XYZ file of C-alpha atoms in Angstrom:
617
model
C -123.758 119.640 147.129
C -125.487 116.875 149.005
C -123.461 113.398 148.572
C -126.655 111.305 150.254
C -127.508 108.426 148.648
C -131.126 109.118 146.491
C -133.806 107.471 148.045
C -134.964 104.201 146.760
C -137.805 104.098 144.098
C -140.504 102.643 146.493
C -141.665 99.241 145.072
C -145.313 99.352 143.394
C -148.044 98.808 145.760
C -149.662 95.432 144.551
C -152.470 95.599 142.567
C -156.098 94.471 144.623
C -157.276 91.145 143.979
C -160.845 89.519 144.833
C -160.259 87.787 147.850
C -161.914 84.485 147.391
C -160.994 81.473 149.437
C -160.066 78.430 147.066
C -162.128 75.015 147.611
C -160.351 71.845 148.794
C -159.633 69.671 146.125
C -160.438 66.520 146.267
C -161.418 63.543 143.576
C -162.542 60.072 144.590
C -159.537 58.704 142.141
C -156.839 59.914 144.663
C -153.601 61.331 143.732
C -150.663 60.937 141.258
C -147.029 61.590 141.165
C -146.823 62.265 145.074
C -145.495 59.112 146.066
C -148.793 57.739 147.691
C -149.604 60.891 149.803
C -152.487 62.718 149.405
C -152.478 66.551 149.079
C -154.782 68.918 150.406
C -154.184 72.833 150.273
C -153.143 73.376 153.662
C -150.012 71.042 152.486
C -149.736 73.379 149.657
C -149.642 76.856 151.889
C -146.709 79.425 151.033
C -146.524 78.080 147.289
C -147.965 79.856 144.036
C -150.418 77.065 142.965
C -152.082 76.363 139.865
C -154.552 74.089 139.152
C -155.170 72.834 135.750
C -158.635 71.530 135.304
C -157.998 69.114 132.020
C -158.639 65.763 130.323
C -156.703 63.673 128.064
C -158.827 63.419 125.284
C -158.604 67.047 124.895
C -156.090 68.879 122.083
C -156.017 71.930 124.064
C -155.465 70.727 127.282
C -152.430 68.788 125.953
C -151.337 72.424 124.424
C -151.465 73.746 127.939
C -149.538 70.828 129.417
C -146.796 72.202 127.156
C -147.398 75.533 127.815
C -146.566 74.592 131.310
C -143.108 73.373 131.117
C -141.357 76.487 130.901
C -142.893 78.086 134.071
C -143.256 74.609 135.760
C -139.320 74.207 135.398
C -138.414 78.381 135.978
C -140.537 78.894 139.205
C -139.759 75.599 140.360
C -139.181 76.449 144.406
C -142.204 78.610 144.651
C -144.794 77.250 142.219
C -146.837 73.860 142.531
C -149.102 72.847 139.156
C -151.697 70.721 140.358
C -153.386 68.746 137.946
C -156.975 67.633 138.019
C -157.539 65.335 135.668
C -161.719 65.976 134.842
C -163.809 63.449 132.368
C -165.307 64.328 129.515
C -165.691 60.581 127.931
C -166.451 57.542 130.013
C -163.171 56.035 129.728
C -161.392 59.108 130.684
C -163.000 58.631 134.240
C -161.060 55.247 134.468
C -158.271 55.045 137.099
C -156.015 53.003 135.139
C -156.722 55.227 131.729
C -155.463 59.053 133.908
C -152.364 56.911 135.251
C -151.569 56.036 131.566
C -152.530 59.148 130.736
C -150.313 61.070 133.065
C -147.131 58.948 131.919
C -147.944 59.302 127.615
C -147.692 63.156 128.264
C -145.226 63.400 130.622
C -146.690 65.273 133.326
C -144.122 65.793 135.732
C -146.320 67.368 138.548
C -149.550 66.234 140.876
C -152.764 65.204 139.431
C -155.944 64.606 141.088
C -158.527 62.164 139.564
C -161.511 63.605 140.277
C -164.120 60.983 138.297
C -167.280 62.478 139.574
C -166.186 66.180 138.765
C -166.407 67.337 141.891
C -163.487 69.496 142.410
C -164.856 71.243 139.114
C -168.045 71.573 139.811
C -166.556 73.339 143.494
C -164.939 75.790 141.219
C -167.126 76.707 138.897
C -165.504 75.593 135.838
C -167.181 75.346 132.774
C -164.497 73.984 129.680
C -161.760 72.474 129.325
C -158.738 73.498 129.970
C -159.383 75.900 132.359
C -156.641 77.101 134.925
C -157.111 78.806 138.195
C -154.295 80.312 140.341
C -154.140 80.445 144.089
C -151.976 82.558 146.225
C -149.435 81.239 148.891
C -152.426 81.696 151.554
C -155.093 79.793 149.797
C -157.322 82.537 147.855
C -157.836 82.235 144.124
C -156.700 85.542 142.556
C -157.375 84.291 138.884
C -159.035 81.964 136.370
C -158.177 81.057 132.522
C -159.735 79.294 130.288
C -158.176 77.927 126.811
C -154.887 78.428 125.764
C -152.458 81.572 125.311
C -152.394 81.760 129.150
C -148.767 80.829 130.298
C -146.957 84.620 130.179
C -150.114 85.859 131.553
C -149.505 83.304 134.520
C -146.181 83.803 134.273
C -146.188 87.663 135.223
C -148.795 87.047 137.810
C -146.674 84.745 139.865
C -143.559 87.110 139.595
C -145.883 89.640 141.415
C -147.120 86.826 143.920
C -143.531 86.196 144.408
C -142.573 89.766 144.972
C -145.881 90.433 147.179
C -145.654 86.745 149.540
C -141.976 87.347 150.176
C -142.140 90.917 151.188
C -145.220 89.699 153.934
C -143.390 86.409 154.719
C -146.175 84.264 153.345
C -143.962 82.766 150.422
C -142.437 79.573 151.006
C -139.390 78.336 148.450
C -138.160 74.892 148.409
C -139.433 71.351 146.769
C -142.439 70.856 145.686
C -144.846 67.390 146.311
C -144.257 65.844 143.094
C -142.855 62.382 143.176
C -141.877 60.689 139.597
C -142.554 57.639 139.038
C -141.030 54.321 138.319
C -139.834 53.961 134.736
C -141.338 51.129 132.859
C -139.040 49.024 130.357
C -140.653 48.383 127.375
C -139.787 48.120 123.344
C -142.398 50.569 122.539
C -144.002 53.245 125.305
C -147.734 54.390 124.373
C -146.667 54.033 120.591
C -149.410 56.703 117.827
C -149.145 55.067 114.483
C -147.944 52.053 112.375
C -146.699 52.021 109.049
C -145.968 48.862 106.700
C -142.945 49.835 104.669
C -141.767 48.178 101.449
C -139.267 46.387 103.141
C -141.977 44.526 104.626
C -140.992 45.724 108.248
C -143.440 48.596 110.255
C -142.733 51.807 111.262
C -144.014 52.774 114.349
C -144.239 56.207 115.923
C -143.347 55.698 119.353
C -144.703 59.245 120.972
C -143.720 59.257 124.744
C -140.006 58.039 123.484
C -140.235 60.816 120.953
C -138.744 58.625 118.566
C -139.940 56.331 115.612
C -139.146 52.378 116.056
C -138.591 50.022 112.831
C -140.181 46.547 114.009
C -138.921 43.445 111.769
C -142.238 41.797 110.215
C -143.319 39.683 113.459
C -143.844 43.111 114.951
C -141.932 42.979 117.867
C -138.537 42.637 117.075
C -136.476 46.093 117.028
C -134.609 46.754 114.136
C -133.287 50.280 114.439
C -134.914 53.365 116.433
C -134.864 56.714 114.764
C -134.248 60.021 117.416
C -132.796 60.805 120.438
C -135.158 60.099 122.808
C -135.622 62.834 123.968
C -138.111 65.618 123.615
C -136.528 68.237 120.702
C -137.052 70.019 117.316
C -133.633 68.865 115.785
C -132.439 66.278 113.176
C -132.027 63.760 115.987
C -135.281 64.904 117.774
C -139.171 64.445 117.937
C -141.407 65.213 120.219
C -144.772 63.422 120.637
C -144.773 62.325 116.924
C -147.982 60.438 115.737
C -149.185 60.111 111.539
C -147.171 58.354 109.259
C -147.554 58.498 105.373
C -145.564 57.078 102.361
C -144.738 58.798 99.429
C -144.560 57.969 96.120
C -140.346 58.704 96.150
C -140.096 56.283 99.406
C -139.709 58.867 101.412
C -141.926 58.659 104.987
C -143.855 61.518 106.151
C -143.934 61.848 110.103
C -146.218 64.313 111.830
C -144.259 65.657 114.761
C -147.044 66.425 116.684
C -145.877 68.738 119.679
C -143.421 69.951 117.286
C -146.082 71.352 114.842
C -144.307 70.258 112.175
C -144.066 67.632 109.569
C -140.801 65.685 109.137
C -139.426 63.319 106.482
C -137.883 60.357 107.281
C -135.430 58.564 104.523
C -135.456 54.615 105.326
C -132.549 54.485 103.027
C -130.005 56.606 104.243
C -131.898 57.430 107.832
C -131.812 61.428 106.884
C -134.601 63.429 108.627
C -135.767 66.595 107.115
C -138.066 68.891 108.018
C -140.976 69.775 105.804
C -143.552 71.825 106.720
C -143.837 74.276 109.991
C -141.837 76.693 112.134
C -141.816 74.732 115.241
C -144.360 77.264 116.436
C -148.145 76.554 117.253
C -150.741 78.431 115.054
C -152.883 81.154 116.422
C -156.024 82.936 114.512
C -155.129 86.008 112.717
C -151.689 83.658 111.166
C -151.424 82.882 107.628
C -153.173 79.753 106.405
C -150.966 78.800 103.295
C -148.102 79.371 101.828
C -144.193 78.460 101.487
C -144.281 75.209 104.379
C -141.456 76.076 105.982
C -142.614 79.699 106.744
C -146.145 78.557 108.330
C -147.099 78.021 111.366
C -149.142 74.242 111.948
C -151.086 73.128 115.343
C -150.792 69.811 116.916
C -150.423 67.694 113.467
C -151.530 64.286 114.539
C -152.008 62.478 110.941
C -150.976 62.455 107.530
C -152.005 60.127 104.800
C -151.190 60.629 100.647
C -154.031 61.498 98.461
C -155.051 63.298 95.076
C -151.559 63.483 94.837
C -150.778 65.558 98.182
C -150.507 65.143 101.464
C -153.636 65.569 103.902
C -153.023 66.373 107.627
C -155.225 66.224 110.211
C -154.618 69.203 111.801
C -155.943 68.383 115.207
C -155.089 71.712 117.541
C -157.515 73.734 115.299
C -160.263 71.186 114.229
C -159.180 71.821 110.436
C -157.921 69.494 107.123
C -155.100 71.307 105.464
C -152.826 69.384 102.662
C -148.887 69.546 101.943
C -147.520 69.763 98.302
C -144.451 68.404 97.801
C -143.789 69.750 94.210
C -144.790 73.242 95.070
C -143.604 72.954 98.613
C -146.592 74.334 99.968
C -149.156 74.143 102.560
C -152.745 75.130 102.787
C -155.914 75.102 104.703
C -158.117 72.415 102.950
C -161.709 71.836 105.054
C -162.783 73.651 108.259
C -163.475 76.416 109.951
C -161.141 75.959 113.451
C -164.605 76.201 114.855
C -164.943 73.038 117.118
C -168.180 70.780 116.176
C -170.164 68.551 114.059
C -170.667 70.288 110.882
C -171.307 69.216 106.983
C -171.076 70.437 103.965
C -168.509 72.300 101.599
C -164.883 71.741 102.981
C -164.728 75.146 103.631
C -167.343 75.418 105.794
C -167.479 72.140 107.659
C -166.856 72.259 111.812
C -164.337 69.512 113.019
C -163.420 68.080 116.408
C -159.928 66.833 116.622
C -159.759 65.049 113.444
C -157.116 62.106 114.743
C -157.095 59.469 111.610
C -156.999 59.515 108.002
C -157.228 56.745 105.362
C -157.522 57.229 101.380
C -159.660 55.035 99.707
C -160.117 56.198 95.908
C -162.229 59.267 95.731
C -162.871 59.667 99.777
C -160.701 60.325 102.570
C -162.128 58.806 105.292
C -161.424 60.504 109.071
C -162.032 59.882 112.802
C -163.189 62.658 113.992
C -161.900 61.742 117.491
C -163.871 64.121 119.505
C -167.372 64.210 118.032
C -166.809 60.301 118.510
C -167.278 60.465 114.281
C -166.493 58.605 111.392
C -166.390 61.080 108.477
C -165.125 61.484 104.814
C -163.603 63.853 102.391
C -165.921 63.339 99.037
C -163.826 64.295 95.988
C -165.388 66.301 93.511
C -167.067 64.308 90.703
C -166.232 66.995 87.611
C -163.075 68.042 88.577
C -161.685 70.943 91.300
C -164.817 73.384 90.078
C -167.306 70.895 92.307
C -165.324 71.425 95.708
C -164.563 68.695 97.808
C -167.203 68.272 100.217
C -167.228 66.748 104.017
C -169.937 63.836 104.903
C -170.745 61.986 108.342
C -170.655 58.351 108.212
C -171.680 58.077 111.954
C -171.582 60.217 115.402
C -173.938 62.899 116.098
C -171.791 65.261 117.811
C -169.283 66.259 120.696
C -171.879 65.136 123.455
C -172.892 61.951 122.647
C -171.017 58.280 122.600
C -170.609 55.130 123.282
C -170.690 51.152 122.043
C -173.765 50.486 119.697
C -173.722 48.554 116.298
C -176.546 48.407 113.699
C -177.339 50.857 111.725
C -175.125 53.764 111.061
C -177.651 56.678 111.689
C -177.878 55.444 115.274
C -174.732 53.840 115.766
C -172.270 55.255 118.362
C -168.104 55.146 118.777
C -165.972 56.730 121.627
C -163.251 58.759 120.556
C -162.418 56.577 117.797
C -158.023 57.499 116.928
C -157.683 55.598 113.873
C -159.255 54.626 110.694
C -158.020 51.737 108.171
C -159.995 51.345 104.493
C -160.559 47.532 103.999
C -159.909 45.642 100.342
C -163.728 45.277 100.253
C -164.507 48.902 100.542
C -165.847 48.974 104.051
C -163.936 50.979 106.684
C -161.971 49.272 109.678
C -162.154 52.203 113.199
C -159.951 52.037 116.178
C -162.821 52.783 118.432
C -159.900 53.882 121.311
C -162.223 54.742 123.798
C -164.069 51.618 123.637
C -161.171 49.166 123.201
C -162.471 47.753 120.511
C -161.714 47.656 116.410
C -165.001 49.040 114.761
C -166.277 48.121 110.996
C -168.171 50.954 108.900
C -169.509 48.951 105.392
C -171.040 52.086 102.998
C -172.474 49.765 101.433
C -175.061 48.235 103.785
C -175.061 51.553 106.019
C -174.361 48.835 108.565
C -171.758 49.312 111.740
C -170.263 46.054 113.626
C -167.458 45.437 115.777
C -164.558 43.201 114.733
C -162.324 42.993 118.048
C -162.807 43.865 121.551
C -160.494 43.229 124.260
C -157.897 45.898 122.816
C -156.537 48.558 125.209
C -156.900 52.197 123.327
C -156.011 51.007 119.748
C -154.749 54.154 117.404
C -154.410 52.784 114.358
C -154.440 49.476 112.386
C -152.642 48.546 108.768
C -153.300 45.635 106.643
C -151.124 42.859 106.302
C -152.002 40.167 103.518
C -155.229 38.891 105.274
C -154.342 40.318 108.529
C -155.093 43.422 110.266
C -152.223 44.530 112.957
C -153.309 47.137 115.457
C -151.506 49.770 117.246
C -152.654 48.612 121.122
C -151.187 52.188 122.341
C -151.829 51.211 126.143
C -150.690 48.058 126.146
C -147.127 49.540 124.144
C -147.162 46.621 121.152
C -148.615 45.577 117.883
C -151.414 42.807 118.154
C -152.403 40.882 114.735
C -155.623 40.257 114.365
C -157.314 37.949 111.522
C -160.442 39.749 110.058
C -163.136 37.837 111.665
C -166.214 37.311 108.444
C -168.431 37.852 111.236
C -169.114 40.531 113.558
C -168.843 40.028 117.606
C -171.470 40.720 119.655
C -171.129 43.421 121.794
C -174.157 44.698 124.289
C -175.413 48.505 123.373
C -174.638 51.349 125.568
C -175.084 54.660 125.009
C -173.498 57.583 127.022
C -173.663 61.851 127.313
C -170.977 64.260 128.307
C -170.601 64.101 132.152
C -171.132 67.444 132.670
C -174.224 68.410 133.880
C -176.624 71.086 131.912
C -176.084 74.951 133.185
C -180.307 75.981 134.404
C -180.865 79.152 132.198
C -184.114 80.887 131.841
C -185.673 80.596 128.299
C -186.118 83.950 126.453
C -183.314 86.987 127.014
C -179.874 85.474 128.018
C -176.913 87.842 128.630
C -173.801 85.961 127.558
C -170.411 87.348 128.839
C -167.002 86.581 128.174
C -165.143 87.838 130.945
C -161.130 88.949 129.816
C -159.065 91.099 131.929
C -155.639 91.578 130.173
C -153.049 90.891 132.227
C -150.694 93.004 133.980
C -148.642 95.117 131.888
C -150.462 94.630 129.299
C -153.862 95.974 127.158
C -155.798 95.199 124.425
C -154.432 95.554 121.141
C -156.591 97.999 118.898
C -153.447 99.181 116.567
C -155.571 97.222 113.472
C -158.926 97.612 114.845
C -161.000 95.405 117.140
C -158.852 92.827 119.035
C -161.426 90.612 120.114
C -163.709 88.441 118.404
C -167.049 86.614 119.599
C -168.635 83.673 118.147
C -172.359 82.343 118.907
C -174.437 79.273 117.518
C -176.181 76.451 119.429
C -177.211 72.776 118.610
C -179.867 72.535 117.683
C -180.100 75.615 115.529
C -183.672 75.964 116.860
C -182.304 76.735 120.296
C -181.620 80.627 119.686
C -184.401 83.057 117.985
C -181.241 85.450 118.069
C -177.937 86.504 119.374
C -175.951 83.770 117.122
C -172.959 84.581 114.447
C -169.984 86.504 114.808
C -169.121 90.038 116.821
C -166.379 92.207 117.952
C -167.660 92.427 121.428
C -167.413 90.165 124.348
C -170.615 90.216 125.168
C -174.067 89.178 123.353
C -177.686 89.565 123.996
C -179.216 85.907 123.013
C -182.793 85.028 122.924
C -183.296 80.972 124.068
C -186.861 79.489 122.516
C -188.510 78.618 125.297
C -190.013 75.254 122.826
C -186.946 73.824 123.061
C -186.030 72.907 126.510
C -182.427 71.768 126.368
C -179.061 71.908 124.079
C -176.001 73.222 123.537
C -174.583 76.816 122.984
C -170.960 77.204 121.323
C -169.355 79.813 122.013
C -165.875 80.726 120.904
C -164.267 83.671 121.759
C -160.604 85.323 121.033
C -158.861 88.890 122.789
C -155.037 89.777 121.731
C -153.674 92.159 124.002
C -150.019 93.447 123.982
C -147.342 94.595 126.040
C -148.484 98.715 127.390
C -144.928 100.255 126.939
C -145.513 103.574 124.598
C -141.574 103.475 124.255
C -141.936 99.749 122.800
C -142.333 100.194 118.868
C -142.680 96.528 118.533
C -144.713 95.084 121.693
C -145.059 91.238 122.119
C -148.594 90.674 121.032
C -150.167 87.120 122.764
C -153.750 85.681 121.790
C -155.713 84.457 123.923
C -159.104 81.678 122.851
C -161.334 79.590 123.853
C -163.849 77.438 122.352
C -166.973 76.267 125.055
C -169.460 73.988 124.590
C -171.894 74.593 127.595
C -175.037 72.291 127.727
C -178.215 74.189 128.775
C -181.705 73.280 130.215
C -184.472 75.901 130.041
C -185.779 76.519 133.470
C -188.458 79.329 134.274
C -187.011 81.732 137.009
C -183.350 80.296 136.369
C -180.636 82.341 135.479
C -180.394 85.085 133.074
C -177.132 85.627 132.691
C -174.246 82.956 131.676
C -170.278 84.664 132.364
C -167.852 82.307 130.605
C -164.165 83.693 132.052
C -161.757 83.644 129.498
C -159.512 85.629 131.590
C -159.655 86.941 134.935
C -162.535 86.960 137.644
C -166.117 87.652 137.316
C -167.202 90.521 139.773
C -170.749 89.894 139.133
């Protein structure tokens, strides 16, 4: 008999990783949220950092953010998030615009402002979000772009933990972030306005989480409605935006970060939920159904029309409608694929759609990130037509800016909010461009009514009146409706990334995914990932575009057209590897890109997108 203790199970030997040194980051904005100090990585030695590459106009970015919180508040002595805040609009590289930004959506860790992208451009990255994660001594052991990353992360820092401590290299403790003063205000970045029956507005004030009834002069507080504080309970919102009456009184609220949609009772104050599981929805999930039993994505408006309500179902670029007599929900235009697209509902490409107004037999939407105006066109003969989606003005997810005249050349920034005016023409909250915009159908003819307005998100009518959400400057401003137009110089503007140099003719397009540790790629119901090609203009690729089951695509670039854009969206599920695990927890993993190209003899013939991972190549 031997009574000697059995020898330990030796601990796995950790896995090889690419040794590549991380770049400095640095951003001519400065720094945020570290009390005035600024951060290099030498400060940041002995920690698990990762660095989120993001921008605050972007739905999926603000889905990471969230993602975030968990492992941000469980790994909290030996992880540091680092944000770097990257511009895709204009007004997104504005100082003043990231430190709003960083308050509205709570982000409770550093941020860089890097204005001139060069901390991106440093590390390679190519769409937003993207997130890169750096050992405690300073090399970059992996890169994600997209969303579905965080127990991916999550298990990776465990073994960083387990690896850095056993070597001594792992330093616990604090972390750099410094909070902020609070601000008192009534409102705090407030989403949408409302003018009840009562004569007093509803307000959805999103970084309270709560919604605010204002007396009629607008500023006066008659009751809040919530906690406060972030939560998916009767007392509880979080980031709520859209607001919609319906026809039994009732108020409609789009939780946004809940992805959900609430009711809200101004009688007797009761708050019901409506419509989602509190869970965001992934590809491959149902899209209709019982409301309660499917999943919704970043609702961020609602509005009442052909006798249902329409949500603009931001996190995956789609339309889908509520019924309140069947209790249902459904898919009503889009693909989820992220663009600029016309046609049948069903086929039409969105970009965020932000803002929704009914006006008779359209259903008019900013499409915030194509920097659109846009309409729902309700069949003429009844449902057998199809509804069908039309562009009032914007061109696309590349170009903006400030121009009036005529529509077909007329440009908005990010526009949040839409109003429909008594004499058919269309008010816009162009937010990006401070400024209240004025589509008439009738002329074809786009002016600007107000400037001066700091990121307006919506607008409702009041008698003669027009009051605007000012969501940076936390009030309601009335505004008369000026007869005539102000005069506003033109400027026109193009993503600030710069074009990728790609030879024209054979281009080898890979999505890079590596499933994470523990895990592999789920083939149970056949392929598990899913590859998406098409380019603007169309003309751009002889071949290579549609849809695959492989991450990887030979494309053919015509060589007559010497710049554009490729989309590319791409999706891998892989699950937990335990053959004793009958029911493994499945994650999904996407990505949409948009990469700008420029067709350069002798340039590069081969474009790796990482959705997961490293590129050896």
């Amino acid at each position: 008999m031997n009574d000697a203790a059995p020898a330990p199970t030796p601990a796995p030997a950790p896995r090889r990783r690419a040794r590549v040194r991380a770049p400095e980051l640095i951003g001519k904005g400065g720094w945020l949220n570290t009390g005035g100090k600024d951060l290099t990585l030498a400060d940041l030695r002995g920690k698990c950092v990762v660095v989120d590459f993001w921008t605050f106009c972007c739905i999926n970015c603000l889905h990471v953010l969230d993602e975030l919180r968990e492992l941000e508040e469980k790994h909290r002595d030996t992880v540091v998030i680092v944000g770097v805040h990257s511009p895709k609009f204009v007004h997104e590289a504005d100082h003043a615009a990231v430190v709003d930004a960083v308050e509205r959506y709570e982000v409770h860790h550093p941020v860089l402002d890097d204005p001139e992208l060069a901390t991106w451009k440093q590390y390679a990255v190519r769409a937003w979000p993207t997130l890169v994660v750096i050992d405690p001594e300073g090399y970059v052991v992996a890169q994600h772009a997209g969303e579905g990353h965080a127990h991916a992360i999550e298990r990776l820092v465990e073994e960083l933990e387990a690896e850095h401590e056993a070597k001594g290299t792992l330093r616990r403790g604090d972390g750099p972030y410094v909070a902020p003063e609070p601000v008192a205000t009534d409102l705090r970045f407030p989403g949408k306005a409302l003018l009840l029956p009562s004569g007093n507005f509803l307000v959805s004030d999103s970084t309270r989480h709560q919604l605010v009834e204002l007396s009629p002069d607008g500023e006066t507080v008659v009751r809040r409605v919530g906690s406060g504080s972030r939560g998916f309970t009767a007392e509880s919102f979080s980031e709520p935006q859209g607001l919609t009456l319906l026809p039994d009184g009732r108020v409609v609220v789009a939780d946004t970060v809940n992805h959900a949609l609430r009711t809200f009772d101004p009688v007797t104050g009761a708050v019901e939920t409506v419509a989602g599981t509190g869970r965001q929805w992934w590809q491959g999930s149902p899209t209709s159904g019982p409301a309660l039993e499917v999943d919704l994505s970043s609702p961020w408006d609602v509005a009442w029309w052909q006798g249902k309500v329409w949500i603009a179902m931001a996190g995956v670029h789609q339309l889908w409608t509520w019924d309140p007599e069947t209790a249902a929900v459904a898919a009503a235009a889009g693909t989820t694929n992220e663009g600029l697209v016309d046609g049948p509902a069903a086929e039409a490409w969105f970009a965020q759609p932000s803002g929704l107004a009914a006006a008779g037999d359209r259903l008019w939407i900013a499409d915030s990130e194509t920097s659109a105006l846009r309409y729902v066109q309700a069949p003429s003969d009844g449902p057998a037509d199809g509804y069908a989606i039309v562009t009032a003005v914007g061109s696309g997810l590349f170009d903006f800016g400030h121009r009036d005249g005529d529509a077909a050349q007329a440009l908005l920034q990010h526009p949040l909010g839409v109003t429909a005016l008594p004499d058919g023409s269309v008010a816009v909250c162009d937010t990006y461009n401070h400024a209240l915009r004025r589509y008439d159908p009738a002329t074809g003819q786009v002016s600007t009514l107000a400037t001066d307005l700091r990121e307006p998100s919506d607008a409702v009518l009041v008698d003669d009146d027009i009051v605007v959400v000012e969501s940076a400057r936390h009030r309601l401003t009335r505004l008369r409706l000026p007869e005539e137009a102000v005069r506003v110089d033109a400027v026109a503007h193009r993503t600030r990334r710069a074009a990728t140099e790609v030879a024209p003719g054979t281009l080898r397009l890979d999505v890079v995914f590596q499933a994470p540790a523990g895990q592999k790629l789920d083939t149970r119901y056949g392929p598990s990932t899913r590859l998406l090609v098409s380019s603007t203009p169309p003309e751009l690729l002889l071949g290579g575009e549609g849809q695959g089951t492989d991450l990887f695509r030979e494309l053919e670039l015509n060589p007559e057209v010497p710049e554009g854009v490729l989309h590319v969206s791409a999706m891998a599920a892989s699950c937990d590897d335990d053959p004793a695990n009958e029911y493994p927890a499945c994650h999904v993993h996407q990505q949409d890109w948009g990469v700008p190209v420029r067709l350069v003899p002798d340039a590069a013939t081969r474009l790796p997108l990482v959705l997961a991972g490293l590129d050896a190549e």
